[in-house]
Tab-separated table of C-alpha atoms in Angstrom:
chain	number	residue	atom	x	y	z
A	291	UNK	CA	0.000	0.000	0.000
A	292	UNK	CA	2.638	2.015	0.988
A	293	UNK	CA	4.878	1.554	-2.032
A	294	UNK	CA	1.261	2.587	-3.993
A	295	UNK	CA	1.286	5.838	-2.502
A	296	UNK	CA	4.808	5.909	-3.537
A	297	UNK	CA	4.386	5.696	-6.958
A	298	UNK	CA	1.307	7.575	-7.382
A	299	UNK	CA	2.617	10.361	-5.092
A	300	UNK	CA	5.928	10.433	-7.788
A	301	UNK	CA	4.060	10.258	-10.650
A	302	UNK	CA	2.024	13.082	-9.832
A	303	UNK	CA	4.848	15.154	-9.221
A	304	UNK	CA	6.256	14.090	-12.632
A	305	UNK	CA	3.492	15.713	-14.212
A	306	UNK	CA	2.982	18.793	-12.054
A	307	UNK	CA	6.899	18.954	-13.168
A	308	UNK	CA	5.833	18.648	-16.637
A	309	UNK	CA	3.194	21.191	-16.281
A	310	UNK	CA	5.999	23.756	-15.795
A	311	UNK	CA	7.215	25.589	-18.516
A	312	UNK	CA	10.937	24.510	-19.167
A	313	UNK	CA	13.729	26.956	-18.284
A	314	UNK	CA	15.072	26.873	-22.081
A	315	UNK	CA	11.125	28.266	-22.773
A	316	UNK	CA	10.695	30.695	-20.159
A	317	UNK	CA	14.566	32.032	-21.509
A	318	UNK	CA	13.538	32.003	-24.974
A	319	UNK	CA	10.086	33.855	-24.166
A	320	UNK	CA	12.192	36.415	-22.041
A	321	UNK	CA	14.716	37.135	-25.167
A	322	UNK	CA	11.503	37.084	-27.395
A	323	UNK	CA	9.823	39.213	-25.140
A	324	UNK	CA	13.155	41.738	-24.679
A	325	UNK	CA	13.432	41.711	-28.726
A	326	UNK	CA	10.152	42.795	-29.780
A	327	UNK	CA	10.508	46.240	-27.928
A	328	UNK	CA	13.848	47.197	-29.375
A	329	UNK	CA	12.790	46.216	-32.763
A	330	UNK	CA	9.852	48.529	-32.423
A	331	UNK	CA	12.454	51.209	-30.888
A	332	UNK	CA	14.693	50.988	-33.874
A	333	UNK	CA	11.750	50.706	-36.693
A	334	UNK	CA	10.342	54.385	-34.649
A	335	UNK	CA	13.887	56.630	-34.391
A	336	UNK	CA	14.414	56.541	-37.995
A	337	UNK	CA	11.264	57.474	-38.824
A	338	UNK	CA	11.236	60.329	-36.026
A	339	UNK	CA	15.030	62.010	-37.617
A	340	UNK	CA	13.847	61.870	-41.449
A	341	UNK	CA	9.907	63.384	-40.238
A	342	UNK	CA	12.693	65.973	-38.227
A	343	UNK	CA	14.792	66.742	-41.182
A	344	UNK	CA	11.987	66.696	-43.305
A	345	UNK	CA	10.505	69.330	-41.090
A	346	UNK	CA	13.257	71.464	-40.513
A	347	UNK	CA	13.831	71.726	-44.537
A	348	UNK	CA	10.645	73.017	-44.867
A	349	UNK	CA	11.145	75.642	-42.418
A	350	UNK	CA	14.082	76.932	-44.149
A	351	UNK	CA	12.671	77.108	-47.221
A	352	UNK	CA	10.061	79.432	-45.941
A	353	UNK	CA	12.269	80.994	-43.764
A	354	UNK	CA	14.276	82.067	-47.248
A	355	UNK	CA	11.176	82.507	-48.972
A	356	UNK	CA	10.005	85.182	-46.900
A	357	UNK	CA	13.467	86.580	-46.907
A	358	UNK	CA	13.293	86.618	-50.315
A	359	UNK	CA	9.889	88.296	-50.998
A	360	UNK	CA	10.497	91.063	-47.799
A	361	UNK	CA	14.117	92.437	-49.567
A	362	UNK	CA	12.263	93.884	-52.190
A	363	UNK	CA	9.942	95.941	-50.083
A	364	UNK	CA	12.655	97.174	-47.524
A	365	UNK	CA	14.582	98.257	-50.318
A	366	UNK	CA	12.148	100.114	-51.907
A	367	UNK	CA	10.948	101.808	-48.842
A	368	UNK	CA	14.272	102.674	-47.363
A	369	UNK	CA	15.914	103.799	-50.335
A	370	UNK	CA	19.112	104.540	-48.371
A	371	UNK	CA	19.897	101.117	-48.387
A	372	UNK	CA	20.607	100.868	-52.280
A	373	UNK	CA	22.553	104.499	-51.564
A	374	UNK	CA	24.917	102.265	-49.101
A	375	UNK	CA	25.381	99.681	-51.503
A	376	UNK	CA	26.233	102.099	-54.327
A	377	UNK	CA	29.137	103.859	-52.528
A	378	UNK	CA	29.747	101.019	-50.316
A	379	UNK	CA	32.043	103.978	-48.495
A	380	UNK	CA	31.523	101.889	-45.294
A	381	UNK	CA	33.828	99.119	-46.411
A	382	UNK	CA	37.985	100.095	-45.399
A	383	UNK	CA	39.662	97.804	-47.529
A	384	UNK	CA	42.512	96.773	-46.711
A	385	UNK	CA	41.495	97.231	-43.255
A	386	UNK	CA	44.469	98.732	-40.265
A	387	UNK	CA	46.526	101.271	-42.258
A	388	UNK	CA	47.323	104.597	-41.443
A	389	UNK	CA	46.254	106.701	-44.390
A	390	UNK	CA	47.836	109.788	-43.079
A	391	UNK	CA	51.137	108.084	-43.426
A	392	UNK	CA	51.142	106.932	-47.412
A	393	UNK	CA	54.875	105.630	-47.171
A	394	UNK	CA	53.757	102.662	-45.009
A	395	UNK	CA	52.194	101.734	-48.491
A	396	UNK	CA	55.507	101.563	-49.760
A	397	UNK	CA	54.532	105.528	-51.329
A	398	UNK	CA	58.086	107.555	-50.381
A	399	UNK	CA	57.687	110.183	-52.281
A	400	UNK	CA	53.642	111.142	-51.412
A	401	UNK	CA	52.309	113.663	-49.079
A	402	UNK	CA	49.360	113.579	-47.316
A	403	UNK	CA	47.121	116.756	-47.231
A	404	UNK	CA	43.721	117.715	-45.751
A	405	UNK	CA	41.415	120.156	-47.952
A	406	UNK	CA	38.248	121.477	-46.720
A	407	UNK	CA	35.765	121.845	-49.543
A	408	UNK	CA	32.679	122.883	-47.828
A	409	UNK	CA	32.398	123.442	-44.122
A	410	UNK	CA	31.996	120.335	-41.522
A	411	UNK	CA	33.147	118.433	-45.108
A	412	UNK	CA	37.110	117.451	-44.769
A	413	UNK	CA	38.833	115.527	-47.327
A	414	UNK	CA	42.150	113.598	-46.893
A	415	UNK	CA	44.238	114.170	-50.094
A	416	UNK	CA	47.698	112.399	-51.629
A	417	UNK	CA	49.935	113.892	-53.566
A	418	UNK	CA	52.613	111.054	-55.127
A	419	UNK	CA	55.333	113.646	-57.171
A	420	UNK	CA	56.946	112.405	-60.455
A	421	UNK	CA	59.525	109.176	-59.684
A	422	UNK	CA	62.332	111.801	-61.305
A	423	UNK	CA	61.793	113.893	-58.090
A	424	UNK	CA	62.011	111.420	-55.443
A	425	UNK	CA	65.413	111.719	-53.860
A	426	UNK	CA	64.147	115.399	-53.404
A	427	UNK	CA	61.003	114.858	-51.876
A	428	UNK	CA	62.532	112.650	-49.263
A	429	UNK	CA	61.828	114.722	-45.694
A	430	UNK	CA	59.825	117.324	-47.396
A	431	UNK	CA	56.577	119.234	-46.087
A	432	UNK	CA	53.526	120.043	-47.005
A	433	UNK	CA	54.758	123.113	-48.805
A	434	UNK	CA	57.618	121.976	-50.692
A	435	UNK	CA	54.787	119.339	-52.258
A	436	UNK	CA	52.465	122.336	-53.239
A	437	UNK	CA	55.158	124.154	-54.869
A	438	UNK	CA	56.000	121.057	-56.883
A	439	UNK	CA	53.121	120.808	-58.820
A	440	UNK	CA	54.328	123.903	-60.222
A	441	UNK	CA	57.565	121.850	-61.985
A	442	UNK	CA	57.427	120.909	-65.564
A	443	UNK	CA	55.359	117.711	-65.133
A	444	UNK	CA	51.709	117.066	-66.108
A	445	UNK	CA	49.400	116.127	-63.244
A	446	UNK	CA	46.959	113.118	-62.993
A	447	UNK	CA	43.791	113.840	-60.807
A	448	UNK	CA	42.572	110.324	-59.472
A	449	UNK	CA	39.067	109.584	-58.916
A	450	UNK	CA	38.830	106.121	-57.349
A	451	UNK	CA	35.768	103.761	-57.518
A	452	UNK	CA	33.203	102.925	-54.673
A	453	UNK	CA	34.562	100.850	-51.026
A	454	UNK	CA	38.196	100.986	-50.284
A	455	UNK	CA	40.312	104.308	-49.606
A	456	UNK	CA	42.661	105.993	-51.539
A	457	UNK	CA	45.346	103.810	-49.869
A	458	UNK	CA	43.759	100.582	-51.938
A	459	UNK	CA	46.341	97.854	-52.969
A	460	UNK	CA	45.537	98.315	-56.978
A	461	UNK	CA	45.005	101.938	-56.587
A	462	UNK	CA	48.404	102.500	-54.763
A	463	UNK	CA	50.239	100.050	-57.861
A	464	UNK	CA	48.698	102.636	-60.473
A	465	UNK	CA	50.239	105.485	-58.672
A	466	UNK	CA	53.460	104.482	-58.539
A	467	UNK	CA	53.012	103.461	-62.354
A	468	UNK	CA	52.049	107.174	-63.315
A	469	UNK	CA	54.976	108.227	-60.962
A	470	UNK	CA	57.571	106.657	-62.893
A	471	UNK	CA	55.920	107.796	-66.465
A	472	UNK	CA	56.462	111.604	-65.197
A	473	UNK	CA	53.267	112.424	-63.941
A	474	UNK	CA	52.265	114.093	-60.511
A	475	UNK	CA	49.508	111.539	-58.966
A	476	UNK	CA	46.735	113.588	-56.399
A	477	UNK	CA	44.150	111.527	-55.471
A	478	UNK	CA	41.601	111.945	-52.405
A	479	UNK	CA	38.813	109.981	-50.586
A	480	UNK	CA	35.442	111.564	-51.507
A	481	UNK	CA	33.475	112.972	-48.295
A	482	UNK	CA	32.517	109.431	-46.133
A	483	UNK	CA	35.146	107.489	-47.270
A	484	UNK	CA	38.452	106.491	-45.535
A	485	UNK	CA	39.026	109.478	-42.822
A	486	UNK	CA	37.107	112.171	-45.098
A	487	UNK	CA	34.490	113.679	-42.940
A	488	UNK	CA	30.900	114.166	-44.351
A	489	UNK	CA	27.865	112.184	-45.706
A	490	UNK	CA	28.391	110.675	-49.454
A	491	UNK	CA	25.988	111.635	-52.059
A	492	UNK	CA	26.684	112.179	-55.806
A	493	UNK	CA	26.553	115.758	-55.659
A	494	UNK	CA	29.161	115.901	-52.815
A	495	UNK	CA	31.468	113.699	-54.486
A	496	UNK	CA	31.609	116.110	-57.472
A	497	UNK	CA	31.712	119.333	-55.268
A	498	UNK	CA	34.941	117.043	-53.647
A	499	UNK	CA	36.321	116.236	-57.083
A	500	UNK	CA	35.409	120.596	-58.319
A	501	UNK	CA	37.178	121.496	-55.190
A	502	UNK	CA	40.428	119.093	-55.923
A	503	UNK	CA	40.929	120.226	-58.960
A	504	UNK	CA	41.177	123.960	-58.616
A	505	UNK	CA	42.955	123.256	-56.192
A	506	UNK	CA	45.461	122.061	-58.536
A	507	UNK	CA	44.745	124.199	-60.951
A	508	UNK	CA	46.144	127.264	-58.187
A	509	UNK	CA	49.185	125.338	-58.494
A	510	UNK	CA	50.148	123.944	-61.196
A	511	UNK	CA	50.299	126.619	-63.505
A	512	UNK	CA	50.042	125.676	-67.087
A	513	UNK	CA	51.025	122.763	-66.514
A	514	UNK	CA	48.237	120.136	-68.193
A	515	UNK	CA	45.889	118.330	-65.873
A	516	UNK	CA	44.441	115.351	-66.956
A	517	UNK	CA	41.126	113.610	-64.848
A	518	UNK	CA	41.378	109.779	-64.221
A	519	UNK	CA	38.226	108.309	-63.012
A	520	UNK	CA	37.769	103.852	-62.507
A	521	UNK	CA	34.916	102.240	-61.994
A	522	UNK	CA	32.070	104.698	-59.997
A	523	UNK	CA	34.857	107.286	-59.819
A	524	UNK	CA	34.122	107.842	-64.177
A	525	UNK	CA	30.460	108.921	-63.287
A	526	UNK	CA	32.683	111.456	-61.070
A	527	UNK	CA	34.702	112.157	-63.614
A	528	UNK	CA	32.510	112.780	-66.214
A	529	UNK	CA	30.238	114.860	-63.695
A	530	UNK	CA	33.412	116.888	-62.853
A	531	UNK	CA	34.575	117.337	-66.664
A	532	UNK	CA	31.034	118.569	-67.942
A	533	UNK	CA	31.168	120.934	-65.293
A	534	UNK	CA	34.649	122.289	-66.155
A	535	UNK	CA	33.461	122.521	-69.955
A	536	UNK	CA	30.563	124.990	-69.256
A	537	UNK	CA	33.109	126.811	-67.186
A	538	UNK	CA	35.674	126.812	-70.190
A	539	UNK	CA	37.777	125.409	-68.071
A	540	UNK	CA	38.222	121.441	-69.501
A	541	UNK	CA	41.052	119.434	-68.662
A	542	UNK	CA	43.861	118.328	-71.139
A	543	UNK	CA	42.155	114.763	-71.723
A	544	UNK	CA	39.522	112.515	-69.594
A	545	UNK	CA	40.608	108.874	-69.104
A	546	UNK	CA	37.671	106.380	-68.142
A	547	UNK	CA	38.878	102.964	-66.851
A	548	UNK	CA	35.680	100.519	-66.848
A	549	UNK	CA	33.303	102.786	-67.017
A	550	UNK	CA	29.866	102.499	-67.474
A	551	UNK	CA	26.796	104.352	-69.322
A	552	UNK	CA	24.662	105.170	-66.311
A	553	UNK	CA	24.184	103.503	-62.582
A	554	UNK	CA	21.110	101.623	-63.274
A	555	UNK	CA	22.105	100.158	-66.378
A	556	UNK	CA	25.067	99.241	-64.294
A	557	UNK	CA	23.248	97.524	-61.621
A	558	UNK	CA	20.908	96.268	-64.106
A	559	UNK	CA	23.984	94.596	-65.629
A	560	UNK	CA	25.723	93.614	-62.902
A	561	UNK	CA	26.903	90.077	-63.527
A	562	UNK	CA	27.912	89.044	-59.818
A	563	UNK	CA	24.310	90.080	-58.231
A	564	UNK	CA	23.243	88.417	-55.048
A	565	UNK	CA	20.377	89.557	-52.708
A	566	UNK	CA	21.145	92.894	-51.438
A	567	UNK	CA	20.741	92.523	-47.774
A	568	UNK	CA	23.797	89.910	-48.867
A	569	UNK	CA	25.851	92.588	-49.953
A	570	UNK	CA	25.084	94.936	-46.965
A	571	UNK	CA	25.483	92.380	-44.624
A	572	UNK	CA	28.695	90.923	-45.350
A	573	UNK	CA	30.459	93.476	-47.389
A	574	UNK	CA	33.048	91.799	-50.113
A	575	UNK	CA	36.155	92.186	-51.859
A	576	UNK	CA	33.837	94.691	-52.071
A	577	UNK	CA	34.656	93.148	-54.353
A	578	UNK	CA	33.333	93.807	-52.445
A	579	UNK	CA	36.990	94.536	-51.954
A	580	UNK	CA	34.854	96.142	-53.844
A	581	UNK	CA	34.906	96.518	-54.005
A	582	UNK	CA	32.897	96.139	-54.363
A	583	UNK	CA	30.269	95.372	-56.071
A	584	UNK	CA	27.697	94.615	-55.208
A	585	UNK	CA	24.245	96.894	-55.694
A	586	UNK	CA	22.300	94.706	-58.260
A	587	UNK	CA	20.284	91.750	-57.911
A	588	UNK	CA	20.523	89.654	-60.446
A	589	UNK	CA	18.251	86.615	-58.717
A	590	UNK	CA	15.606	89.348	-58.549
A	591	UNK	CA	16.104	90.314	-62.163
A	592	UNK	CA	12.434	88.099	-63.304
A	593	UNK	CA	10.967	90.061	-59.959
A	594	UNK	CA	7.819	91.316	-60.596
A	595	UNK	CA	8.654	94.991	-61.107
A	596	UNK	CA	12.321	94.682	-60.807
A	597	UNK	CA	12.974	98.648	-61.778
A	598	UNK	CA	10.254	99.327	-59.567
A	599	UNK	CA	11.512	98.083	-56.477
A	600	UNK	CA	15.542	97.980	-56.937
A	601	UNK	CA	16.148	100.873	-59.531
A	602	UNK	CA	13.915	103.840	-59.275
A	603	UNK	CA	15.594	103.940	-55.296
A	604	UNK	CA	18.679	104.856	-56.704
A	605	UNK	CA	17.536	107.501	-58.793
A	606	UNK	CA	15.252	108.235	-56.016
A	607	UNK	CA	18.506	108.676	-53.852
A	608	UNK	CA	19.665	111.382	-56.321
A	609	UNK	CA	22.255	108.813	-57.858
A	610	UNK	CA	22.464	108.848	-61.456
A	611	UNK	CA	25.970	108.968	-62.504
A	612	UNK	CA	25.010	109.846	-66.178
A	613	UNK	CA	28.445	108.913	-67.921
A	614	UNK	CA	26.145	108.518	-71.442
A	615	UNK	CA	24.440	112.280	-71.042
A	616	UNK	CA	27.279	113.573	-69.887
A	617	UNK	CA	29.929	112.991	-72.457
A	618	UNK	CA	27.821	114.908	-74.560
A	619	UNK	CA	28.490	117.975	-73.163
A	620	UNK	CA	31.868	117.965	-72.625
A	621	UNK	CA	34.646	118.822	-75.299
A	622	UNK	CA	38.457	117.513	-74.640
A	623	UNK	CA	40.124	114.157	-75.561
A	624	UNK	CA	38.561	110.838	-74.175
A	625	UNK	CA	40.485	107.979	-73.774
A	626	UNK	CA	38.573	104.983	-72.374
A	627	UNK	CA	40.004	101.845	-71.162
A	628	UNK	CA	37.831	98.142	-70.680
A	629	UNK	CA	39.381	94.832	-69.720
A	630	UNK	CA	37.105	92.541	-71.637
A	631	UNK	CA	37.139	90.063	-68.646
A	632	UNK	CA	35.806	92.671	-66.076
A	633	UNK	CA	33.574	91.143	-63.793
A	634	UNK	CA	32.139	94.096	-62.099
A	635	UNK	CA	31.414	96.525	-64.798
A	636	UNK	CA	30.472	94.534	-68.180
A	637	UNK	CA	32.874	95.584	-71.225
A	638	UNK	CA	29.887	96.070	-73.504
A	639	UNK	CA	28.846	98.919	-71.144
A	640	UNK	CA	32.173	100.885	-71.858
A	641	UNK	CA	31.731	100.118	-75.562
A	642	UNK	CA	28.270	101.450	-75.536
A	643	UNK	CA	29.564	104.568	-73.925
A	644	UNK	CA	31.979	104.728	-76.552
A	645	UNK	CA	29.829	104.627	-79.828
A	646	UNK	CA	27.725	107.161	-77.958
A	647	UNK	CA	30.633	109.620	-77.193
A	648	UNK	CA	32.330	109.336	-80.862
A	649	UNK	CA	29.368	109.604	-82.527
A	650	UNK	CA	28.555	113.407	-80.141
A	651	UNK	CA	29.436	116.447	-81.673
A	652	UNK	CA	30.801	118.069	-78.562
A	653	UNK	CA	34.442	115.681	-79.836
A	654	UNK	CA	33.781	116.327	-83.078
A	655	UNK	CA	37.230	118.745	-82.637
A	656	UNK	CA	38.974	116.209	-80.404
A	657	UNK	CA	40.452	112.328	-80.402
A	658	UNK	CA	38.038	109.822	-79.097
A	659	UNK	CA	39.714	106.796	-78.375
A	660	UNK	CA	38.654	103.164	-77.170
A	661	UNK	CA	41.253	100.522	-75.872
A	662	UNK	CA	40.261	96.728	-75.510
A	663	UNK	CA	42.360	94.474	-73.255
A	664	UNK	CA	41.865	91.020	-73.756
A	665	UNK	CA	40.421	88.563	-72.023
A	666	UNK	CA	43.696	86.322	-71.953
A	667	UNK	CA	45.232	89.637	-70.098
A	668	UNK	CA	43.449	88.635	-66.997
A	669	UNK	CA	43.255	92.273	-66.467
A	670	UNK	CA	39.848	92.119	-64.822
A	671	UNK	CA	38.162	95.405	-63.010
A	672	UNK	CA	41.018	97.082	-61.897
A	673	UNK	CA	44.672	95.288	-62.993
A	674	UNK	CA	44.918	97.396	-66.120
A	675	UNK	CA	47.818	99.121	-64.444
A	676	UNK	CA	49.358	95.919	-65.005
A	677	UNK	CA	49.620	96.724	-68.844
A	678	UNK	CA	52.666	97.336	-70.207
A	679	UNK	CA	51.570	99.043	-73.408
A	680	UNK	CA	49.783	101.693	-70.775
A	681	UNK	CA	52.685	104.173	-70.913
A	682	UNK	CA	52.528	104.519	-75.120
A	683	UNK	CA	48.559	104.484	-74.571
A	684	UNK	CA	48.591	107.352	-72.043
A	685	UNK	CA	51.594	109.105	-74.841
C-alpha cells in the first residue's frame, strides 16, 4: 500500500513537473519578449530624424522665402539702403593702415594733405610727385609738395571707384606706375570714405572732385591736368569734366577705366548680383573689396517689377551717374580703357559709352579713343595698371 502511494505520489509530481514551462522556454520567451521592444524602438527613431529633417527643410525654405519676398519691399521703402550699396564707403579695404602716413604703403615720395571743400566736409588728399623727383622729396613738407606741382610735369587727378580708400592695394600700384611715367599723382577719398568727414551723395562727391581740382589748378600753372576716373569714380569724372566745360575750363584729356553708361544700367547689368541685404550684410572684396560690387540683384532680375523696387531707389537717392548724357556735353580728348574680362562693370557697357561719345558732336574737334584688353590679359576690373603698353597708350 505504501509503495502505492509511492508511486502515485511520484508520478504526480512528474506531471505537475511537466506542467511547468521549461527553463530553455521561459529564456527564450524572455529574449523574445526583450526583442520585440527594441525592434519597435529601432523601426520608430528613424522614422522620427527623417519626419525631423523633413521638417526642418521646410522651415528653411520658408524661412528664405520670406526673406526673399520682404528684400524687395525694404529696399524700396528705405531707399538709403541701395545708396549704401552704391558707394559702399563703409567698407575700409585693406582694413588697419594709417592713411595719413602713405609711405607705409611703400609711397616715399607722397604727401598727405587735408582740404576742406565745404564746411563740416574734410577731405584727406595724396599727392605722389613724379619718380624723377624722389630723392628730393625725401623729408619734405607740405609746402615743398604744393610748390611742386608747379615743376614741368603734367598732373593726374585720381578719382577712385566705390569701397576701399585711396590707400587701396591696386590703386596705390597705379600710382606708382604714373609716378615713374612723369606724372604728378593727387588723389583723395570723396566725403565718407576712408578718414574724409561728411555724408556721401553724388553731388558731394563732385563738389569734392570741383574742389580738388582747382585746387590744382592754383598750383600747377600751365602745366596740363588730366582727370582719371575707374569704376564709380568715371560717373565722377565725367560729372566733374562737364562741369569744367561749361566753365571753359576742360582738362587736357579725360581717361575712363571701366566705365559704365549710367548707374542703373550698371546695376541692371551687374553680372555678380546676389540679394542685397547679402551685400550689406557681409560686405566683399567689395569686391566687395569692392569693391565692391555689389548693388544689383541679379536673382531678382524676373521680380515682378524689378525697376520698380531695386532701380527707381537709386535715382530716387539722387544717384544717377550719367556717364552717357554727360559725355555729350563735354569737349576735350577721351580715352577709355575696358578689360574685356571685367567682372564688375560689363565691357559692352564701356563700348556702348563709346559709340555714344564718338558719334557726339561736342568731340567732333577732339580724339576719341577706345582701348580693348583682352580677355587672356586677366586684367579684370582694376589690374589694367598691369599693362605694359599703358605708358605709349597714355603718350
Amino acid at each position: 500500500m505504501r509503495k502505492r502511494n509511492e508511486s502515485v505520489t511520484v508520478e504526480h509530481e512528474r506531471a505537475a513537473a511537466a506542467a511547468v514551462p521549461a527553463p530553455l522556454d521561459k529564456g527564450c520567451s524572455l529574449r523574445h519578449s526583450l526583442r520585440l521592444p527594441a525592434a519597435d524602438a529601432g523601426m520608430k527613431r528613424p522614422l522620427g530624424r527623417r519626419y525631423g529633417f523633413w521638417f526642418r527643410l521646410r522651415r528653411l525654405i520658408i524661412w528664405l522665402l520670406g526673406v526673399y519676398i520682404a528684400i524687395p519691399f525694404l529696399v524700396k521703402l528705405c531707399p538709403a539702403i541701395q545708396a549704401k550699396l552704391v558707394f559702399l564707403n563703409f567698407v575700409r579695404v585693406p582694413y588697419f593702415i594709417d592713411l595719413k602716413r602713405p609711405q607705409d604703403q611703400g609711397l616715399n615720395h607722397t604727401c598727405n594733405y587735408y582740404l576742406q571743400p565745404e564746411e563740416d566736409v574734410t577731405i584727406g588728399v595724396w599727392h605722389t610727385v613724379p619718380a624723377a623727383l624722389w630723392k628730393n622729396a625725401r623729408g619734405k613738407d607740405q609746402l615743398w609738395f604744393e610748390d611742386a606741382l608747379g615743376s614741368s610735369h603734367p598732373v593726374i587727378l585720381y578719382l577712385h571707384g566705390n569701397a576701399g580708400t585711396r590707400g587701396g592695394d591696386h590703386r596705390v600700384e597705379l600710382y606708382k606706375v604714373l609716378s615713374s611715367l612723369g606724372y604728378h599723382v593727387v588723389t583723395f577719398d570723396y566725403r565718407g570714405w576712408g578718414d574724409s568727414v561728411g555724408s556721401p551723395s553724388e553731388r558731394g562727391m563732385t563738389y569734392d572732385a570741383l574742389h580738388v581740382f582747382d585746387w590744382i589748378k592754383a598750383r600747377s600753372g600751365d602745366n596740363p591736368v588730366y582727370i582719371w576716373g575707374h569704376s564709380l569714380g568715371t560717373g565722377v569724372a565725367t560729372n566733374l569734366v562737364r562741369r569744367l566745360c561749361e566753365r571753359e575750363t576742360p582738362p587736357e584729356a579725360l581717361i575712363l577705366e571701366s566705365p559704365f553708361t549710367n548707374i542703373r544700367e550698371e546695376a541692371r547689368s551687374h553680372p555678380f548680383s546676389v540679394a542685397s541685404i547679402l551685400c550689406f550684410s557681409q560686405q566683399q572684396r567689395v569686391m566687395l573689396p569692392a569693391t565692391n560690387a555689389s548693388f544689383s540683384f541679379q536673382i531678382y532680375r524676373y521680380f515682378p517689377g524689378f525697376d520698380w523696387f531695386f532701380l527707381d531707389p537709386i535715382t530716387t537717392s539722387g544717384i544717377k551717374f550719367a556717364n552717357d548724357e554727360n559725355v555729350k556735353y563735354i569737349s576735350c580728348s577721351l580715352l577709355i580703357l575696358h578689360a574685356e574680362d571685367d567682372p564688375v562693370v560689363p565691357f559692352h557697357l564701356g563700348k556702348k559709352l563709346y559709340n555714344i561719345a564718338a558719334t557726339s558732336r561736342s568731340f567732333r574737334d577732339y580724339k576719341v579713343q577706345f582701348v580693348p584688353f583682352h580677355t587672356d590679359l586677366g586684367y579684370r576690373h582694376k589690374y589694367i595698371y598691369r599693362s605694359p603698353e599703358l605708358p605709349r597708350i597714355l603718350r
